[in-house]
XYZ file of C-alpha atoms in Angstrom:
560
model
C 23.398 -31.931 99.491
C 23.585 -33.830 96.175
C 22.085 -32.279 93.065
C 19.584 -35.187 92.823
C 18.345 -34.440 96.335
C 17.951 -30.753 95.491
C 15.882 -31.620 92.407
C 13.642 -33.940 94.448
C 13.154 -31.299 97.126
C 12.273 -28.669 94.526
C 9.711 -31.001 92.958
C 8.184 -31.796 96.344
C 7.911 -28.129 97.251
C 6.251 -27.408 93.916
C 3.696 -30.138 94.472
C 2.804 -28.910 97.965
C 2.662 -25.305 96.649
C 4.634 -23.762 99.472
C 5.740 -21.072 97.018
C 3.804 -17.858 96.490
C 3.395 -18.139 92.688
C 1.634 -20.606 90.437
C 2.857 -20.438 86.875
C 1.185 -21.986 83.834
C 2.738 -19.504 81.448
C 3.093 -20.489 77.813
C 1.928 -24.095 78.159
C -0.539 -23.737 75.286
C -3.297 -25.451 77.260
C -6.781 -25.552 75.728
C -9.022 -25.263 78.753
C -12.645 -25.558 77.704
C -14.572 -26.998 80.638
C -14.444 -27.807 84.346
C -12.751 -31.164 83.796
C -9.898 -29.616 81.814
C -8.909 -27.368 84.727
C -9.405 -29.777 87.627
C -5.688 -30.051 88.316
C -5.113 -26.271 88.032
C -8.063 -25.546 90.322
C -6.807 -28.096 92.855
C -3.303 -26.606 92.814
C -4.745 -23.127 93.359
C -6.797 -24.361 96.317
C -3.783 -26.145 97.835
C -1.433 -23.166 97.518
C -1.463 -21.804 101.042
C -0.321 -18.262 100.354
C -0.940 -17.590 96.665
C 0.330 -14.139 95.699
C 0.806 -14.473 91.923
C -1.089 -16.453 89.284
C 0.291 -16.716 85.757
C -2.185 -17.987 83.175
C -0.791 -16.289 80.084
C -0.227 -18.237 76.891
C -3.168 -20.606 77.318
C -6.755 -20.427 76.057
C -9.563 -20.455 78.613
C -13.271 -20.956 77.945
C -16.223 -19.727 80.014
C -16.759 -22.943 82.007
C -13.028 -23.321 82.673
C -12.828 -19.729 83.862
C -15.725 -20.352 86.253
C -13.918 -23.344 87.745
C -10.703 -21.376 88.218
C -12.732 -18.527 89.709
C -14.286 -20.870 92.274
C -10.802 -21.854 93.435
C -9.782 -18.195 93.720
C -12.633 -17.193 96.015
C -10.608 -18.012 99.123
C -7.298 -16.518 97.956
C -7.243 -13.255 99.844
C -3.429 -12.970 99.598
C -3.378 -12.782 95.784
C -1.603 -9.652 94.523
C -0.495 -10.230 90.939
C -2.640 -11.555 88.091
C -0.685 -12.195 84.900
C -3.562 -12.971 82.570
C -2.332 -11.860 79.170
C -2.955 -13.870 75.980
C -5.396 -16.329 77.518
C -8.304 -16.205 75.067
C -6.671 -17.168 71.760
C -9.191 -18.810 69.443
C -12.160 -17.903 71.645
C -15.262 -16.177 70.376
C -15.391 -12.571 71.488
C -18.714 -13.326 73.178
C -16.988 -15.862 75.466
C -14.498 -13.385 76.900
C -16.691 -10.974 78.942
C -18.425 -13.736 80.980
C -15.070 -15.418 81.592
C -13.590 -12.154 82.853
C -16.661 -11.432 84.976
C -16.328 -14.799 86.689
C -12.660 -14.236 87.500
C -13.307 -10.668 88.659
C -16.222 -11.695 90.874
C -14.050 -14.333 92.530
C -11.413 -11.761 93.400
C -14.052 -9.455 94.850
C -15.443 -12.344 96.918
C -11.983 -13.164 98.248
C -11.393 -9.608 99.420
C -7.870 -9.628 98.076
C -5.934 -6.455 97.181
C -4.198 -6.524 93.799
C -1.005 -4.659 92.997
C -0.649 -5.858 89.390
C -3.175 -6.785 86.680
C -2.032 -7.734 83.185
C -4.680 -8.439 80.526
C -2.505 -7.641 77.510
C -2.800 -9.417 74.148
C -6.429 -10.354 74.697
C -8.346 -9.061 71.687
C -11.550 -8.523 73.644
C -12.500 -5.018 72.446
C -14.774 -2.722 74.470
C -16.960 -5.658 75.606
C -13.956 -7.179 77.324
C -13.377 -3.956 79.245
C -17.000 -4.128 80.371
C -16.280 -7.634 81.632
C -13.582 -6.334 83.963
C -15.219 -2.972 84.769
C -16.743 -4.018 88.100
C -13.415 -5.410 89.288
C -11.575 -2.196 88.408
C -14.083 -0.138 90.386
C -13.962 -2.426 93.427
C -11.780 -2.306 96.531
C -9.709 -5.147 95.024
C -8.042 -2.528 92.801
C -7.655 0.239 95.372
C -4.050 -0.898 95.832
C -3.319 -1.420 92.119
C 0.145 -0.247 91.081
C 0.527 -1.731 87.590
C -2.203 -2.040 84.964
C -1.495 -3.507 81.526
C -4.006 -3.552 78.691
C -1.578 -3.706 75.772
C -2.938 -4.840 72.388
C -6.504 -5.487 73.485
C -8.359 -3.660 70.709
C -10.282 -1.580 73.253
C -11.120 1.158 70.787
C -12.547 4.518 71.803
C -15.440 2.934 73.692
C -13.224 0.629 75.715
C -10.862 3.474 76.519
C -13.727 5.581 77.844
C -15.037 2.684 79.974
C -11.556 2.036 81.361
C -11.042 5.720 82.134
C -14.371 5.894 83.973
C -13.549 2.780 85.993
C -10.164 4.182 87.021
C -11.737 7.480 88.026
C -14.338 5.666 90.137
C -11.637 3.510 91.721
C -9.693 6.610 92.655
C -12.757 8.321 94.142
C -13.788 5.284 96.166
C -10.269 4.565 97.406
C -9.826 8.213 98.378
C -13.089 8.126 100.294
C -11.782 5.043 102.115
C -8.692 6.999 103.148
C -6.113 5.387 100.868
C -6.167 6.844 97.343
C -5.269 4.705 94.349
C -1.573 5.140 93.546
C -1.247 3.623 90.108
C 2.379 3.682 88.941
C 2.472 1.834 85.612
C -0.111 2.111 82.831
C 0.312 0.223 79.557
C -2.245 0.431 76.735
C -0.465 0.326 73.390
C -2.110 -0.780 70.115
C -5.690 -0.176 71.239
C -7.066 2.324 68.691
C -7.924 4.708 71.518
C -7.758 7.736 69.210
C -8.418 11.218 70.576
C -11.606 10.564 72.547
C -10.182 7.537 74.334
C -6.935 9.363 75.123
C -8.761 12.448 76.385
C -10.924 10.336 78.703
C -7.884 8.533 80.100
C -6.029 11.830 80.480
C -8.741 13.064 82.844
C -8.250 9.992 85.022
C -4.462 10.318 84.903
C -4.677 13.929 86.031
C -6.880 12.872 88.939
C -4.640 9.973 89.998
C -1.341 11.892 89.853
C 0.961 9.008 90.832
C 2.014 7.595 87.457
C 5.667 6.703 86.925
C 5.397 4.919 83.563
C 2.924 5.555 80.744
C 3.070 3.434 77.592
C 0.449 4.277 74.937
C 2.112 3.672 71.552
C 0.267 3.093 68.279
C -3.167 4.388 69.248
C -4.061 6.795 66.441
C -3.896 9.777 68.786
C -3.604 13.228 67.165
C -2.795 16.603 68.681
C -6.055 17.055 70.705
C -5.444 13.763 72.509
C -1.717 14.422 72.836
C -2.450 17.854 74.317
C -4.831 16.326 76.872
C -2.227 13.730 77.854
C 0.410 16.456 78.142
C -1.781 18.373 80.564
C -2.340 15.221 82.607
C 1.378 14.406 82.757
C 2.071 17.740 84.442
C 0.164 16.402 87.465
C 2.231 13.199 87.649
C 5.465 14.593 89.005
C 7.097 11.191 89.573
C 6.823 10.237 85.897
C 9.955 8.378 84.731
C 8.963 6.805 81.401
C 6.719 8.283 78.705
C 6.186 6.189 75.569
C 3.813 7.595 72.951
C 5.547 6.066 69.936
C 3.678 5.993 66.611
C 1.000 8.566 67.349
C 0.720 11.944 65.594
C 1.957 15.016 67.496
C 2.515 17.644 64.796
C 3.555 21.083 66.025
C 0.600 21.656 68.366
C 0.954 18.349 70.159
C 4.731 18.703 70.427
C 4.486 22.223 71.864
C 1.936 21.040 74.446
C 4.166 18.102 75.397
C 7.183 20.415 75.659
C 5.255 22.551 78.128
C 4.457 19.460 80.187
C 8.094 18.340 80.270
C 9.041 21.637 81.906
C 7.114 20.539 84.999
C 8.770 17.125 85.251
C 12.162 16.489 86.856
C 12.234 12.707 87.115
C 11.756 11.652 83.501
C 14.404 9.184 82.347
C 12.961 7.767 79.109
C 11.078 9.639 76.371
C 9.846 7.778 73.299
C 8.250 10.096 70.765
C 9.526 8.117 67.794
C 7.380 8.007 64.642
C 5.183 10.781 66.053
C 5.543 13.378 63.287
C 7.074 15.855 65.722
C 8.615 17.805 62.818
C 11.149 20.613 63.131
C 9.058 23.181 65.006
C 8.008 20.524 67.512
C 11.591 19.339 67.920
C 12.713 22.892 68.705
C 10.005 23.194 71.362
C 10.974 19.869 72.950
C 14.667 20.828 72.799
C 13.933 24.010 74.755
C 12.304 21.954 77.515
C 15.196 19.486 77.502
C 17.766 22.250 77.761
C 16.068 23.760 80.806
C 15.161 20.576 82.700
C 15.026 16.767 82.785
C 18.414 16.457 84.534
C 18.421 12.630 84.728
C 17.239 11.862 81.198
C 18.683 8.549 79.942
C 16.957 7.909 76.607
C 15.388 10.191 74.009
C 13.710 8.853 70.880
C 12.667 11.374 68.224
C 13.146 9.046 65.270
C 11.088 9.151 62.058
C 9.616 12.562 62.832
C 10.347 14.588 59.662
C 12.916 16.623 61.597
C 15.368 18.693 59.575
C 19.129 18.785 59.946
C 19.161 22.114 61.790
C 16.379 21.109 64.189
C 18.156 17.820 64.938
C 21.310 19.772 65.792
C 19.278 21.968 68.147
C 18.082 18.808 69.921
C 21.596 17.368 70.094
C 23.073 20.525 71.591
C 20.232 20.674 74.120
C 21.064 17.244 75.564
C 24.791 16.780 74.955
C 25.737 17.912 78.483
C 23.300 15.569 80.239
C 25.597 13.189 82.089
C 23.053 10.373 82.410
C 22.033 10.317 78.751
C 22.758 6.895 77.253
C 20.876 6.952 73.943
C 19.673 9.590 71.478
C 17.669 8.195 68.557
C 17.239 10.561 65.598
C 17.185 7.899 62.919
C 14.764 8.138 59.987
C 14.597 11.934 59.932
C 15.537 14.347 57.147
C 19.178 15.158 57.871
C 20.979 14.413 54.630
C 24.564 13.213 54.465
C 26.040 16.481 55.743
C 23.515 16.610 58.557
C 24.346 13.099 59.699
C 28.028 14.002 59.811
C 27.323 17.233 61.701
C 25.267 15.324 64.245
C 28.033 12.804 64.778
C 30.541 15.627 65.245
C 28.443 17.088 68.075
C 28.893 13.888 70.097
C 32.447 13.209 69.040
C 33.394 16.688 70.252
C 32.409 15.689 73.803
C 33.806 12.140 73.498
C 30.363 10.543 73.665
C 29.908 9.176 70.156
C 28.262 6.037 71.557
C 25.231 8.044 72.729
C 24.009 8.738 69.201
C 22.067 5.849 67.701
C 22.221 4.625 64.129
C 21.310 7.038 61.321
C 21.122 4.324 58.680
C 17.485 5.014 57.806
C 17.883 8.751 57.287
C 15.393 10.088 54.731
C 17.733 12.671 53.205
C 17.340 16.425 53.226
C 13.803 17.726 53.657
C 12.298 18.953 50.373
C 10.731 22.382 50.555
C 7.180 22.275 49.210
C 6.028 24.952 46.808
C 3.471 27.396 48.151
C -0.050 26.683 46.943
C -1.444 29.072 44.369
C 1.918 30.825 44.199
C 1.270 32.301 40.760
C -2.182 33.642 41.605
C -0.892 35.351 44.733
C 2.104 36.947 43.041
C 0.588 40.419 43.031
C -0.212 40.231 46.746
C 3.323 39.058 47.529
C 4.789 41.884 45.492
C 2.807 44.348 47.578
C 3.975 42.571 50.729
C 7.556 43.237 49.674
C 6.888 46.957 49.797
C 6.402 46.973 53.560
C 8.158 43.695 54.356
C 5.213 42.034 56.063
C 2.302 39.849 55.104
C -1.473 39.887 55.275
C -1.501 37.381 58.130
C 1.002 39.403 60.089
C -0.742 42.673 59.380
C -4.219 41.438 60.090
C -3.726 39.219 63.114
C -3.075 41.919 65.756
C -6.377 43.511 64.725
C -8.103 40.540 66.404
C -7.524 42.278 69.735
C -9.287 45.475 70.646
C -7.315 48.429 69.314
C -8.100 51.785 70.841
C -5.841 53.807 68.548
C -6.785 54.266 64.869
C -3.199 55.344 64.153
C -1.832 52.104 65.625
C -4.370 50.066 63.690
C -3.297 51.820 60.513
C 0.383 51.114 61.223
C -0.182 47.419 61.938
C -2.277 47.043 58.803
C 0.192 48.797 56.543
C 3.464 49.705 58.301
C 5.540 52.710 57.267
C 8.253 54.631 59.095
C 6.116 57.779 59.001
C 3.212 56.032 60.723
C 5.525 54.645 63.409
C 6.958 58.102 64.108
C 3.492 59.636 64.167
C 2.480 57.346 67.024
C 4.549 59.642 69.231
C 6.485 59.076 72.423
C 3.927 56.607 73.784
C 4.101 54.324 70.751
C 5.604 51.462 72.741
C 2.928 51.642 75.421
C 0.230 51.702 72.746
C 1.632 48.546 71.162
C 2.205 46.761 74.473
C -1.331 47.390 75.673
C -2.781 45.651 72.641
C -0.678 42.501 72.854
C -1.023 39.269 74.792
C 2.508 38.395 75.875
C 1.616 34.723 76.184
C 1.139 34.648 72.394
C 4.714 34.481 71.132
C 3.612 34.024 67.519
C 1.799 37.374 67.542
C 4.794 39.062 69.157
C 6.948 37.729 66.316
C 4.515 39.124 63.741
C 4.535 42.570 65.339
C 8.328 42.454 65.568
C 8.514 41.860 61.816
C 6.085 44.705 61.137
C 8.117 47.164 63.188
C 11.456 46.083 61.759
C 10.122 46.241 58.201
C 10.176 50.080 58.361
C 13.829 50.282 59.456
C 15.936 52.939 57.742
C 19.453 54.244 58.306
C 17.998 57.673 59.016
C 18.982 58.482 62.581
C 15.492 59.209 63.911
C 13.856 56.130 62.342
C 16.730 53.865 63.393
C 16.566 55.052 66.997
C 12.789 54.730 67.220
C 12.786 51.204 65.751
C 15.564 50.059 68.087
C 13.926 51.596 71.151
C 10.520 50.143 70.295
C 11.687 46.570 69.741
C 14.030 46.716 72.746
C 11.194 47.678 75.056
C 8.814 45.185 73.490
C 11.204 42.211 73.623
C 12.612 43.041 77.045
C 9.094 42.825 78.448
C 8.298 39.704 76.433
C 11.372 37.729 77.471
C 10.889 38.693 81.113
C 7.265 37.543 81.128
C 6.806 34.078 82.709
C 4.046 33.354 80.184
C 6.200 34.093 77.147
C 7.454 31.066 75.184
C 10.731 32.266 73.725
C 11.266 29.178 71.573
C 7.926 29.763 69.825
C 8.909 33.383 69.177
C 12.201 32.328 67.598
C 10.562 29.506 65.620
C 7.945 31.909 64.276
C 10.649 34.379 63.268
C 12.582 31.666 61.458
C 9.472 30.443 59.629
C 8.700 33.974 58.446
C 12.307 34.564 57.430
C 12.358 31.318 55.456
C 14.934 29.601 57.675
C 12.472 26.992 58.936
C 9.638 25.207 57.196
C 6.439 25.705 59.176
C 3.357 23.509 59.268
C 0.761 26.223 58.690
C 0.240 27.691 55.258
C 1.042 31.385 55.122
C 1.855 34.041 52.581
C 5.512 34.817 52.206
C 7.254 37.635 53.992
C 9.609 39.500 51.689
C 12.687 39.668 53.881
C 14.314 43.098 54.001
C 17.768 43.998 55.321
C 16.046 45.907 58.121
C 14.590 42.710 59.538
C 18.061 41.228 59.954
C 19.786 44.450 61.018
C 17.331 44.973 63.871
C 17.459 41.294 64.791
C 21.247 41.546 64.984
C 20.871 44.478 67.359
C 18.430 42.481 69.529
C 20.493 39.300 69.847
C 23.355 41.405 71.127
C 21.274 42.706 74.042
C 21.263 41.166 77.502
C 17.537 40.407 77.362
C 17.882 37.987 74.424
C 18.304 34.392 75.721
C 21.610 32.781 74.803
C 19.956 29.413 74.171
C 17.649 30.983 71.581
C 20.611 32.774 70.006
C 22.146 29.307 69.680
C 19.036 28.044 67.845
C 19.129 31.016 65.481
C 22.804 30.485 64.772
C 22.285 26.824 63.878
C 19.502 27.584 61.408
C 21.288 30.588 59.933
C 24.417 28.518 59.389
C 22.542 25.620 57.811
C 19.851 27.438 55.870
C 21.250 30.949 55.456
C 21.334 30.698 51.662
C 17.634 31.664 51.593
C 18.713 35.134 52.778
C 21.202 35.694 49.969
C 19.355 38.848 48.887
C 20.332 40.383 52.245
C 23.762 38.786 52.445
C 25.560 41.640 54.220
C 22.934 41.895 56.952
C 22.780 38.096 57.176
C 26.534 37.744 57.624
C 26.615 40.484 60.253
C 23.812 38.733 62.134
C 25.685 35.438 61.993
C 28.857 37.048 63.368
C 26.958 38.632 66.249
C 25.228 35.348 67.051
C 28.547 33.489 67.153
C 30.005 36.095 69.511
C 26.957 35.937 71.755
C 26.927 32.162 72.186
C 30.692 31.914 72.758
C 30.926 34.878 75.122
């Protein structure tokens, strides 16, 4: 058949609308009234088996929308509505009635949608109200993809959308076929915490999500934590994009916990999320243990230090499917960038690491607030090697032993010995082993009284061995938080929370060296310690002998 004949046949088929899709995408049509959409309405009516309607890139008024809606009332085969960017230049008050008309038509037709895209329509919460009835109806019981990107929904719109999705799920479940939404897109909507928390409740209920894209929504750690909890219930999740929100340590730790429950994730985008070093360590621990088919990881522009970035790199370097690691825009410094490149060159996968051209340079350590006024307190802290936070925090739990309370408040070797043979049981009974930060504080208190005297040395070793063996064997214990807390207190890692300084004593490092050599101490956490000690060990110069011995033991442990 000649090319001219093919062209004529194609044109004829288009005019008779034998195809399943009508596309008016990007034509820039200004459709104000019934007359302006006569041809479009006629083509919709003549399309015998309309399954997809693309109206994006035009501008549709209320009367025009009503005319299109009238044509849609008989289209019970329609599945995909691509209706993004179709209200440019319209008053916000025009959009809800236009959406209501289109939604009512779909409900009249009895169709079952699989895809609804309303992105790039700046309709705010009122626009969500305009589509609310449709989202709750049986038309959306079969919805698989929902896109509300860049709609300016705000908190109110997010809450309305979440409620509509929850109602859709309840009604579809009651009808015997629960909503199985797979793709949810709602970036650039100013959802903030309340909007994210409301949506998280719906996500947890639905449980079928495979892709979640919610970048640039002003969500902080409460909203991130709620989303993390919800993601744990969506076991088929493949893509998680929360770019340009604000995790901080608490949000990152919550998200790390969620990732431990997910095996199918292929793409993680936490770029520009202020994950910071402690959060990166938490996420690295989850990556090391799971996510076997991860393809892309974005932790760019997160104020992550050189050592923390190396922890992340080592956690994912053996993942065969990994194609891209983005750590650009962090605080690595020139040496850190080179070290990161060496990690991937050593396994002949240099192409995995993305550009580091926007690196911010080494992270500057901030001075402690009110350092001069607290000098006397810090000097006293150096006597027992702990701090007021560390000494006071365990007292928040009920302590049945005055002698134990006295030791935790002001540790000395004599007080530890005076606790007697049941000292370990006394300490264990007062601790919550799901609180790794508190375990780290108690560890530092016990190790602060270390001496080379045989009896004290033996008691300290036995006490921390028993304590840590139980901690690391507890399923509730988060070992990476324990190690991060230790490193913050030892000055190896900059933490987010303000705290008084711990005056590091040789005993802290000597006992830690003993512990990392034991079979109960996880090798992956020994690896984290070794990285930070190698990169930031100069802060322990006052205990250089103990520091160097610890480093040697760590290197032996991770290469054994």
